[in-house]
Coordinates of N, CA and C in Angstrom, one line a residue:
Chain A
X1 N 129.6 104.2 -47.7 CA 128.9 104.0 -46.4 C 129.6 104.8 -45.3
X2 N 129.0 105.1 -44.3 CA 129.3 105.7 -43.3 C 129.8 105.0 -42.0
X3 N 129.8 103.9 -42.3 CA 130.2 103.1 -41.0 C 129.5 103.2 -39.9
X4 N 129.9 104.0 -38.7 CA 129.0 103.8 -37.4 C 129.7 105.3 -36.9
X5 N 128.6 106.3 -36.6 CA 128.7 107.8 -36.6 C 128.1 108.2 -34.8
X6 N 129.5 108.8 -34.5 CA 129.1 109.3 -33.1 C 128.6 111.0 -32.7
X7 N 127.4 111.3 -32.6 CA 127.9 112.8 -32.1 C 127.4 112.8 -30.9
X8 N 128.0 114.1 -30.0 CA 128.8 114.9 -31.1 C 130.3 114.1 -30.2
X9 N 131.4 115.2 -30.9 CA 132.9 115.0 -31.0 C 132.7 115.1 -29.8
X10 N 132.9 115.9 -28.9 CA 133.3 117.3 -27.7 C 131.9 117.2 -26.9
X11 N 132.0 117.2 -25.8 CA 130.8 117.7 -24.8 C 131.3 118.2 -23.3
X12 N 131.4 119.2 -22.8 CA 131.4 119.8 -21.7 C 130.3 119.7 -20.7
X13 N 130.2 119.0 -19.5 CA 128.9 119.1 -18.8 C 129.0 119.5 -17.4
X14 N 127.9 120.1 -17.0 CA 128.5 120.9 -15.8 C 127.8 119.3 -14.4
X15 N 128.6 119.2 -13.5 CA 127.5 117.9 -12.6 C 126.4 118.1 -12.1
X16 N 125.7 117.0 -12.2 CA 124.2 117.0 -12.2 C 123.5 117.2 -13.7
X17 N 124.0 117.9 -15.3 CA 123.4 117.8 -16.0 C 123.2 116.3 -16.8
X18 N 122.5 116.4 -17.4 CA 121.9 115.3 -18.3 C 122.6 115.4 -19.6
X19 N 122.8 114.1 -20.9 CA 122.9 114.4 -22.0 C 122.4 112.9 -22.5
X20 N 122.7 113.1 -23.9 CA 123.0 111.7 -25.0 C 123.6 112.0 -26.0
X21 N 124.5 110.7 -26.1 CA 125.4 110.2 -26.5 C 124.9 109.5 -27.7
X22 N 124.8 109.8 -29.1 CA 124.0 109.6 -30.5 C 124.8 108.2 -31.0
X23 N 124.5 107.1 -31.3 CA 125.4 106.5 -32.8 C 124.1 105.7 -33.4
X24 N 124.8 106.0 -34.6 CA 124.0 105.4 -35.5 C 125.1 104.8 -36.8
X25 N 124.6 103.7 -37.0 CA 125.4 102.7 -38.1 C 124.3 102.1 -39.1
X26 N 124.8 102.5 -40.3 CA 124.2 102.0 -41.8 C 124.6 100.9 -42.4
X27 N 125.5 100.1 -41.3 CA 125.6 98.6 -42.0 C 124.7 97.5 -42.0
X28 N 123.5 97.9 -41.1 CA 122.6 96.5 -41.0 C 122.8 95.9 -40.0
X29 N 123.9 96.3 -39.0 CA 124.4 95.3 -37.7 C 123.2 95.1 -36.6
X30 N 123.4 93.9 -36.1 CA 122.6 93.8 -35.2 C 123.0 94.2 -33.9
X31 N 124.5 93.8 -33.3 CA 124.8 93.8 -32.6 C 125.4 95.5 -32.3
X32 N 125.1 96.3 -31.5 CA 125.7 97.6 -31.1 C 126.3 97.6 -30.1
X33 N 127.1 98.2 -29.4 CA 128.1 98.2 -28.4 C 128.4 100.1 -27.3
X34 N 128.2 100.0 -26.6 CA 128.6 101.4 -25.6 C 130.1 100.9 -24.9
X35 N 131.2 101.3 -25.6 CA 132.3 101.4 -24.2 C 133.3 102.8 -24.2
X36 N 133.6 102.9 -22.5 CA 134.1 104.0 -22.1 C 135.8 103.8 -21.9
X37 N 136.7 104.5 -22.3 CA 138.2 104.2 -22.2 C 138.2 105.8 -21.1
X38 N 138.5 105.1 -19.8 CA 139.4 106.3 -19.1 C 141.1 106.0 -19.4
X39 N 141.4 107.8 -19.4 CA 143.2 107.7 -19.8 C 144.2 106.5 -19.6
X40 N 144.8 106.1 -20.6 CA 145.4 105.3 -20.1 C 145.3 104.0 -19.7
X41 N 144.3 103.5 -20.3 CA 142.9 102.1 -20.1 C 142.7 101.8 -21.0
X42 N 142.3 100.6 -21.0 CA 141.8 99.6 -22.2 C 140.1 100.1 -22.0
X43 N 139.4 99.6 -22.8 CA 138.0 99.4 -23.2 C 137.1 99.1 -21.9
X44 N 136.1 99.7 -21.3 CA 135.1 98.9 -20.5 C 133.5 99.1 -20.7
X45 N 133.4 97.7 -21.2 CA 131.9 97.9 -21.6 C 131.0 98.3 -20.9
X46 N 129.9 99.3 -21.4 CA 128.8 99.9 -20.6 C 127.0 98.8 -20.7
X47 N 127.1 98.9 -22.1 CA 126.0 98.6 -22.5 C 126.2 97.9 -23.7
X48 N 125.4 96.6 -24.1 CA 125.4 95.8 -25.3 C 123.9 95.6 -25.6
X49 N 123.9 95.7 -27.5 CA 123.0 94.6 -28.0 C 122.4 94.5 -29.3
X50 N 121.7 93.2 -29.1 CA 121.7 92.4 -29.8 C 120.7 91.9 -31.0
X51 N 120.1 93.4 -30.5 CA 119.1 93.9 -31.9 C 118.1 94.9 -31.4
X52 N 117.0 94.8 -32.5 CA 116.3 96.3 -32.2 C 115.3 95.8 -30.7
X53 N 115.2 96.4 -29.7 CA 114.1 96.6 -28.1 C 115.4 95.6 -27.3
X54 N 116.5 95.3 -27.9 CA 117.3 93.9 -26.7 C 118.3 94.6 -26.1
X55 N 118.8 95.1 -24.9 CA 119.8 95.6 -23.9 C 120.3 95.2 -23.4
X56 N 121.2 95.2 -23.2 CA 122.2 94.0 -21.3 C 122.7 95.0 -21.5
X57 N 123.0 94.7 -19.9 CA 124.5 95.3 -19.6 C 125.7 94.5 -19.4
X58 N 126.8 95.8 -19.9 CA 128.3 95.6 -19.2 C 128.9 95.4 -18.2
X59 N 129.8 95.6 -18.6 CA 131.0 95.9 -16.4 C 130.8 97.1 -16.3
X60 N 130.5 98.4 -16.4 CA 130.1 99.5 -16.1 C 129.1 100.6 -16.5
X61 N 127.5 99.6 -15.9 CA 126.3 100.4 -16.7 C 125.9 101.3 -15.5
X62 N 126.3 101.4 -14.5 CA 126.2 102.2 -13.6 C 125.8 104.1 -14.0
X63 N 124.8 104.5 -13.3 CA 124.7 106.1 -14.5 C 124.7 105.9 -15.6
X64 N 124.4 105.1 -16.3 CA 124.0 105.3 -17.7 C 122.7 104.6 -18.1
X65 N 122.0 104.9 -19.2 CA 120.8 103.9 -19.8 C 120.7 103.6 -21.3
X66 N 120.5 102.5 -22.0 CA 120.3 102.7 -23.5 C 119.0 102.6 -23.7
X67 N 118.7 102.9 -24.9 CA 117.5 102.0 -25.8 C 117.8 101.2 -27.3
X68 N 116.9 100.7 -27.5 CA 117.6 100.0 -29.1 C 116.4 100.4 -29.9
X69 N 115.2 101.2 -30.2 CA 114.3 100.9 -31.0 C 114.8 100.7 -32.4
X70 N 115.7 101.0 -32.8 CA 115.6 100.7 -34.4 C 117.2 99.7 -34.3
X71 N 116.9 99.4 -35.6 CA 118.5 98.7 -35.6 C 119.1 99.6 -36.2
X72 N 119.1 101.0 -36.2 CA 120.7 101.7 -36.4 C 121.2 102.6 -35.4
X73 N 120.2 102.7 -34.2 CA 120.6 103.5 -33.3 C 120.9 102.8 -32.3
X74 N 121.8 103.6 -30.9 CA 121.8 102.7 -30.3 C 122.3 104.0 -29.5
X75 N 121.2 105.0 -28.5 CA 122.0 106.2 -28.1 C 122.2 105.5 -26.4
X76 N 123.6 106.7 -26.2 CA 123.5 106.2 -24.6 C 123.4 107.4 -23.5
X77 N 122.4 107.3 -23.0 CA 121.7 108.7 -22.0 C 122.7 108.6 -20.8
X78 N 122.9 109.4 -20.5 CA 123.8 110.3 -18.9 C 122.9 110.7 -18.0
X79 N 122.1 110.5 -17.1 CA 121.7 111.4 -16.0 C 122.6 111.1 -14.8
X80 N 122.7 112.9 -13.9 CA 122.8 113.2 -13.6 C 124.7 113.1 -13.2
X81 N 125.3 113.6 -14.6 CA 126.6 113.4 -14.7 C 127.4 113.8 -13.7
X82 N 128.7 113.1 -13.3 CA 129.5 112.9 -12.4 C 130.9 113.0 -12.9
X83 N 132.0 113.4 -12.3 CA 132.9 113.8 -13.0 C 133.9 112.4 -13.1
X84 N 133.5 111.3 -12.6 CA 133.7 110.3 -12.7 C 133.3 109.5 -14.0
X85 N 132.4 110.4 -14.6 CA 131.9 109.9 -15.9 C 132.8 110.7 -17.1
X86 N 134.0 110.9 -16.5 CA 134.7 111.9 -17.9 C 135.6 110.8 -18.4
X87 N 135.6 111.1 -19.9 CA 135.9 109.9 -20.4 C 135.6 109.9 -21.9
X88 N 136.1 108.9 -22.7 CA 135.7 108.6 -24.3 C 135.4 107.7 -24.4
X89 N 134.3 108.2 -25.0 CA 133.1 106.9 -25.5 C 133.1 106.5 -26.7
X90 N 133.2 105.5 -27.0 CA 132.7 104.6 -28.2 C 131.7 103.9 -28.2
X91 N 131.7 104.1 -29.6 CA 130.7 103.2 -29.9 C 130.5 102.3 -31.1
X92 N 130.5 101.0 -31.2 CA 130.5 99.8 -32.1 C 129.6 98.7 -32.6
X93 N 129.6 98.6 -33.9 CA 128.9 97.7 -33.8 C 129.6 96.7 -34.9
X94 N 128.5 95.1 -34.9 CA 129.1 93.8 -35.8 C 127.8 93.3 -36.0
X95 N 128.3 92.3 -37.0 CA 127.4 91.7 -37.7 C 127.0 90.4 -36.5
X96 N 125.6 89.8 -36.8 CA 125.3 88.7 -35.6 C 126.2 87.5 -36.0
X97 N 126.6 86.9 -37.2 CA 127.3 85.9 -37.5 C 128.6 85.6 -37.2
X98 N 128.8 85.0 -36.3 CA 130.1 84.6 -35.6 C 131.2 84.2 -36.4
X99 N 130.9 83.8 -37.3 CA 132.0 84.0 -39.0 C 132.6 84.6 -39.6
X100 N 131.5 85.8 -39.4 CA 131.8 87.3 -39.6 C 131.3 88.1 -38.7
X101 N 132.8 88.5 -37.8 CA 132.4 89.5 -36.0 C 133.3 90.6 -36.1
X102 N 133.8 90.8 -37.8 CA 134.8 92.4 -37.8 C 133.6 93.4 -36.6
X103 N 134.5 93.6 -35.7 CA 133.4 94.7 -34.9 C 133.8 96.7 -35.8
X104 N 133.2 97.4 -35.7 CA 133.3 98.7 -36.5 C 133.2 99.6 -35.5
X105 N 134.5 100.5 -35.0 CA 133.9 101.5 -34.0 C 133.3 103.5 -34.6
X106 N 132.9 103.8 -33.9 CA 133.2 105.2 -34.2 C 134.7 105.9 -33.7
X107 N 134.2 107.7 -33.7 CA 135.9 107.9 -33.7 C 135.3 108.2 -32.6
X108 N 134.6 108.2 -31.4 CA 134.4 108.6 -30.2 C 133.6 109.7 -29.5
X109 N 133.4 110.4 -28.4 CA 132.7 111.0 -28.1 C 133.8 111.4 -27.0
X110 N 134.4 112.7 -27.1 CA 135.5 112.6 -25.4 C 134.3 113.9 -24.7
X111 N 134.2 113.4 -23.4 CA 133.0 114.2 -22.8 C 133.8 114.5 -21.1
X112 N 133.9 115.7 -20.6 CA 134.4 116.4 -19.1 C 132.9 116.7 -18.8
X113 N 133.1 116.3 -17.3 CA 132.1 116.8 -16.7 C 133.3 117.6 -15.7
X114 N 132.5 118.4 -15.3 CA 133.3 119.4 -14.4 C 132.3 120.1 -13.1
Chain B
X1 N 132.4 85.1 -17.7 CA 133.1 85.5 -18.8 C 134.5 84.8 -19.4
X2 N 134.5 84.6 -20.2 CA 136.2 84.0 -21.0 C 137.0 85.3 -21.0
X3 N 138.5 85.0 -20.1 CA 139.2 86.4 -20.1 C 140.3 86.3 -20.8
X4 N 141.0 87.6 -21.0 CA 142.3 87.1 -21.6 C 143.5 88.1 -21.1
X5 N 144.5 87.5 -21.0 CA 145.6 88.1 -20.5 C 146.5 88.3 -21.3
X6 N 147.5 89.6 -21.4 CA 147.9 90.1 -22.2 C 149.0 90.9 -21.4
X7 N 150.5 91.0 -21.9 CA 151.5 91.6 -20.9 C 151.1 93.0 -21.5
X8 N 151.7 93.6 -20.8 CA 151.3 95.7 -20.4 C 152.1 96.2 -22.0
X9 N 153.3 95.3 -22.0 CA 154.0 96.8 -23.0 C 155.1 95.4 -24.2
X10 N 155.1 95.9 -24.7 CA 156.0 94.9 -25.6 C 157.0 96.2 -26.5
X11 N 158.2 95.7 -26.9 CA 159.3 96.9 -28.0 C 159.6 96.0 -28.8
X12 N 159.5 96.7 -29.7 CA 160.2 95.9 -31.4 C 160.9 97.0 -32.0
X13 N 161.9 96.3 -33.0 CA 162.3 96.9 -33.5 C 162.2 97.1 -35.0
X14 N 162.1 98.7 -35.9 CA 161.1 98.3 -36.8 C 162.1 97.3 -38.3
X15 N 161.3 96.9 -38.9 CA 161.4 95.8 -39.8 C 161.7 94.7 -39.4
X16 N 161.7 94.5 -37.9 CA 161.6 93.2 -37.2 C 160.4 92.8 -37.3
X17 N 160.3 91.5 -36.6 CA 159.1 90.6 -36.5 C 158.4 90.7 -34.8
X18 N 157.1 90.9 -34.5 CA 156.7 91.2 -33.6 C 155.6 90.0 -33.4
X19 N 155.9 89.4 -32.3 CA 154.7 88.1 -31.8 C 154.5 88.7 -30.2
X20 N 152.9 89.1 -30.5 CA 151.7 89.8 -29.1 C 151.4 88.2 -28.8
X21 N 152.0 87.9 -27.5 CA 151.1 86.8 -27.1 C 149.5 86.9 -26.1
X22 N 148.5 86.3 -26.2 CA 147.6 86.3 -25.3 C 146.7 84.9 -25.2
X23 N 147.1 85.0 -23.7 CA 146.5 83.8 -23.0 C 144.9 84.0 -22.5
X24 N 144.2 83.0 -22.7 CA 142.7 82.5 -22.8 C 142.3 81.6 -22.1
X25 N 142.6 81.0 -20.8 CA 142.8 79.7 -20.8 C 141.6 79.1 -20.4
X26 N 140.3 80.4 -20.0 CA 139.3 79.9 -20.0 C 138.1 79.9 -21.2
X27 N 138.7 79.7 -22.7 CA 138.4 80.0 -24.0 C 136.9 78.8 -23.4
X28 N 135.9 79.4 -24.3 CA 134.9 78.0 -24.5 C 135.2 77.7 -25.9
X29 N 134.5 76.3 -26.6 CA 134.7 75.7 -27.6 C 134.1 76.8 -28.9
X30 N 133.1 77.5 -28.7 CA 132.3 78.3 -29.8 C 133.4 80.1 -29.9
X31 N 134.0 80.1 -29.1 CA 134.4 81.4 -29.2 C 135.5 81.3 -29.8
X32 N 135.3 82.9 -30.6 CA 136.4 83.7 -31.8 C 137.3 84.0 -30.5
X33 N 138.1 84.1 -30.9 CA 139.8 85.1 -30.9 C 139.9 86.1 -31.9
X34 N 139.9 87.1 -31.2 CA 139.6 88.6 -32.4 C 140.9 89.5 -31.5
X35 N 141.6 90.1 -32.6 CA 142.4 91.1 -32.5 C 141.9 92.3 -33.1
X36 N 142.0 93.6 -31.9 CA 141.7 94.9 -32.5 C 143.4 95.5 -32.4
X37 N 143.5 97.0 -32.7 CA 144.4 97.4 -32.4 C 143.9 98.9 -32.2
X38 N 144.7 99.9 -31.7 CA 143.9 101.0 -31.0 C 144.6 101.9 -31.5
X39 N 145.1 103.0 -32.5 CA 146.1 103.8 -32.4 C 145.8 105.3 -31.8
X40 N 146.6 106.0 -31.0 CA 146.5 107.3 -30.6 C 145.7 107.6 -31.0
X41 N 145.1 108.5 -30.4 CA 143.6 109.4 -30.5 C 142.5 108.9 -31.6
X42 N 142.5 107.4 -31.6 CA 142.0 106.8 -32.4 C 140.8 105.8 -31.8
X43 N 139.6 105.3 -32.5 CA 139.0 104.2 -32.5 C 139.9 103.3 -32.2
X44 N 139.6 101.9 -31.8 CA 140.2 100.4 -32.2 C 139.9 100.1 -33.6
X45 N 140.6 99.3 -33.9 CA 139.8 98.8 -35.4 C 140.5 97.3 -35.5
X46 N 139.9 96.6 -36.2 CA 139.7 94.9 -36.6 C 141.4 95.3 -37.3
X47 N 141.6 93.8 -36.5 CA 143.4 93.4 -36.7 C 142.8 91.8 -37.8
X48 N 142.4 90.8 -37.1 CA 142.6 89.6 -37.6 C 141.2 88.7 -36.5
X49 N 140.9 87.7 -36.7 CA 140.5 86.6 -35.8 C 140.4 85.0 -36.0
X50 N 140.2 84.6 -35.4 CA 139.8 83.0 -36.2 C 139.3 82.2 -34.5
X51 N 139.0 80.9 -35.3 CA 138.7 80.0 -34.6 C 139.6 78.7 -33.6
X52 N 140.1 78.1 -34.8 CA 141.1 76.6 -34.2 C 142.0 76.8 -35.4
X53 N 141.8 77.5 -36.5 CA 143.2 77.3 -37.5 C 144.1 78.6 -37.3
X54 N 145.4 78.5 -38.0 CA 145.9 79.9 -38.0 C 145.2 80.8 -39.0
X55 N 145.4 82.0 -39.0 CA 145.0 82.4 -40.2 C 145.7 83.8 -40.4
X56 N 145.5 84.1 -42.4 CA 146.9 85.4 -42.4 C 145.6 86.4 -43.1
X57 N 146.3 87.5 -43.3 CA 145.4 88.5 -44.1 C 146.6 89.7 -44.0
X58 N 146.2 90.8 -44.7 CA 147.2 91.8 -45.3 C 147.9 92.3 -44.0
X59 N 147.4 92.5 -42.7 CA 147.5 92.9 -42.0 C 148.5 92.5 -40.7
X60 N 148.5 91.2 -40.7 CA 149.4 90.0 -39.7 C 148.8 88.7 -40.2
X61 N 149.9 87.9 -39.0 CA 149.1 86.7 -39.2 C 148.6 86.1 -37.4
X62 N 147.4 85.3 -37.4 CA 147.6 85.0 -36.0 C 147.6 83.1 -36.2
X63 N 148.5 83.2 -35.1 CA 148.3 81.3 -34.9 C 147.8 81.2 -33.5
X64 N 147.4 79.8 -33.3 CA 146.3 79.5 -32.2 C 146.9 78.3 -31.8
X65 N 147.5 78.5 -30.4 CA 147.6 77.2 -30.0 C 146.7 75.9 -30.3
X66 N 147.0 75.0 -30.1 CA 146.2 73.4 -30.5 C 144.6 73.6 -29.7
X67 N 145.1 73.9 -28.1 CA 144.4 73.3 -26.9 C 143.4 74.8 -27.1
X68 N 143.8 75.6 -28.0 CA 142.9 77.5 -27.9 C 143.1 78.3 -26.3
X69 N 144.0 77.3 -25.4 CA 143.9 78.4 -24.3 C 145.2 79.5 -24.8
X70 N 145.5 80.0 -25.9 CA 146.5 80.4 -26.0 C 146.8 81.5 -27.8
X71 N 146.9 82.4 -27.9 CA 147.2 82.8 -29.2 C 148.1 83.2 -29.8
X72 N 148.6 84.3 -30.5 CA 149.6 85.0 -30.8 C 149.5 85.5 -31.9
X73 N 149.4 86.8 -31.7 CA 149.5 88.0 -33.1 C 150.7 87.9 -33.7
X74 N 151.1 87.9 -34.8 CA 152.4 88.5 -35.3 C 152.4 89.0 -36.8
X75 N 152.9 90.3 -36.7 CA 153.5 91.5 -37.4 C 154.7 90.4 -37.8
X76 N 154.6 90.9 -39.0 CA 155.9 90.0 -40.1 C 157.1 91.2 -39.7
X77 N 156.5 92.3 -40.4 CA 157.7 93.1 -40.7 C 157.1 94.5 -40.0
X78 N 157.4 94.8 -38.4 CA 157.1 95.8 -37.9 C 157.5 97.6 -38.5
X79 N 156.4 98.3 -38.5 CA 156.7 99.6 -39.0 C 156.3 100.5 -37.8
X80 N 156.8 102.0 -37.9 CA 156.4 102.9 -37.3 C 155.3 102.8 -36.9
X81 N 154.2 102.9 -37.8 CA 152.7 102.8 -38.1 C 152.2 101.7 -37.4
X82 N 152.7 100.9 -36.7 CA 152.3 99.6 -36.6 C 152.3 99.8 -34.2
X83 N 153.0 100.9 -34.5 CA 152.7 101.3 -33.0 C 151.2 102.0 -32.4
X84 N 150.8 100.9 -30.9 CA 149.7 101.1 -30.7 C 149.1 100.2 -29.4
X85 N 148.1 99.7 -29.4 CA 147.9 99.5 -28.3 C 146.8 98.2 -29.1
X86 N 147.1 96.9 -28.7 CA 146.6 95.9 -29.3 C 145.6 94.6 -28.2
X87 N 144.7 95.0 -28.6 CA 143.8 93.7 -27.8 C 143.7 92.7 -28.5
X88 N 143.6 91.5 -27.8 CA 143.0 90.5 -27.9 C 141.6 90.1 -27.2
X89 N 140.5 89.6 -28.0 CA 139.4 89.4 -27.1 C 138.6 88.2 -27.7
X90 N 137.6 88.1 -26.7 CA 136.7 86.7 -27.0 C 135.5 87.1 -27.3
X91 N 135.1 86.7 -27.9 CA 133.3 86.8 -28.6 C 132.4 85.7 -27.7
X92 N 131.6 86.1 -27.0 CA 130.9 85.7 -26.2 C 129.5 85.5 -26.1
X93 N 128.8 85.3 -27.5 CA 126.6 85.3 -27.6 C 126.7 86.9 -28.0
X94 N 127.6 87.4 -28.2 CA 127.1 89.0 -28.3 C 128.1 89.7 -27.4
X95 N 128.4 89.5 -26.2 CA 129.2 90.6 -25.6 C 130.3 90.3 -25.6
X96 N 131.2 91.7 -25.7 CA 132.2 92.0 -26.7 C 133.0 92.3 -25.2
X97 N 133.9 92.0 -24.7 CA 134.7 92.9 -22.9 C 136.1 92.7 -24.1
X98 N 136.8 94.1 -23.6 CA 138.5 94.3 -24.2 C 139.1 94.5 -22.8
X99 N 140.2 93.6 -22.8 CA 141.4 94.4 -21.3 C 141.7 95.3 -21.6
X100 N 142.9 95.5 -20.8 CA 143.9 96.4 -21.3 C 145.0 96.9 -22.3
X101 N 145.1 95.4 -22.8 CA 145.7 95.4 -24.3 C 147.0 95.3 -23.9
X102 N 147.9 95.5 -24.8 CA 149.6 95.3 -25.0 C 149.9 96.7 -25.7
X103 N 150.9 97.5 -25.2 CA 150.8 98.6 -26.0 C 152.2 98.2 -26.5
X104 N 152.3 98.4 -27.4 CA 153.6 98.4 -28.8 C 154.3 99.3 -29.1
X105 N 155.4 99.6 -28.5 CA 156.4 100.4 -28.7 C 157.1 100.3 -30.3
X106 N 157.5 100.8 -31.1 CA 158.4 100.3 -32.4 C 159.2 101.5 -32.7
X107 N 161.1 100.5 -32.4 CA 161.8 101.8 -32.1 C 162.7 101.7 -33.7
X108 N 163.1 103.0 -33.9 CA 163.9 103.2 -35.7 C 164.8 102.6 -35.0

């Protein structure tokens, strides 16, 4: 298995452009996860959920948007990037059963806007 | 939200015994206690979790205070490898929030 797959690695964006931010996981999770680590910082969630068409937001959805159509994607869109949006993103997902909540990250997305 | 508190930096020494404490004190009755841990230029990845009992696995063991406002990771036998940056968090209907973690010094 592939676990939960971010692309890309690397992204350079100039401000004002647009992107997305790809993951996809082959475990069957319901639940997906968007969070951003600025240097030197713990985790701050963007976007969560809780299956395929279901969204919330985090403590920091601000400039950002998801979608869920399927349950293995779970991309997270950038408009009109800010250099305040530089940073590494993850992305995670778990199973719905609170029994079993091993959450599974990717290795990241480190993105400069400049 | 249910938060948790966790001191900034902790040092061990290695083949010592390392206890991460983190306080919860506004735990609800249905929520996990899950440990990630974070290494350099790395993902986080699953440490341990549980509910009201202790519980061990290859990795550590965590015990849970009685009342759950309260936890504690512990590394039996600290290694090099064992340096990193360690959260504790609460499972909440689905949303997943990490602080800042404890980062873990482990000196030869």
């Amino acid at each position: 298995n592939a676990g939960v797959t971010q692309t890309p690695k690397f992204r350079i964006l100039k401000i004002g452009q647009s992107m997305t931010l790809q993951c996809t996981q082959d475990m069957n999770h319901n639940y997906m996860y968007w969070y951003r680590q600025d240097p030197g910082m713990g985790l701050k969630l963007i976007y969560y959920s809780v299956g395929a068409g279901i969204t919330d937001k985090g403590e920091v959805p601000n400039g950002y948007n998801v979608s869920r159509s399927t349950t293995e994607d779970f991309p997270l869109r950038l408009e009109l990037a800010a250099p305040s949006q530089t940073s590494v993103y993850f992305c995670a997902s778990r199973h719905r059963d609170r029994a079993n909540t091993e959450a599974f990250f990717g290795q990241g997305t480190r993105l400069t806007v400049v | 939200d249910a938060k948790t508190t966790q001191p900034n930096s902790m040092e061990s020494n290695e083949e010592e015994p390392v206890h991460l404490p983190c306080n919860h004190s506004t735990i609800s009755g249905t929520d996990y206690i899950h440990w990630y841990r974070q290494l350099p230029s790395q993902g986080p990845e699953y440490v341990i979790h549980g509910l009201t009992s202790n519980v061990n696995n290859r990795m550590a063991s965590l015990a849970i205070a009685e009342d759950r406002k309260s936890s504690t990771l512990i590394l039996h036998r600290a290694t090099l490898r064992d340096a990193a940056v360690y959260y504790c968090i609460l499972n909440d209907a689905g949303k997943s929030t990490f602080g800042d973690g404890t980062t873990l010094t482990v000196k030869p």
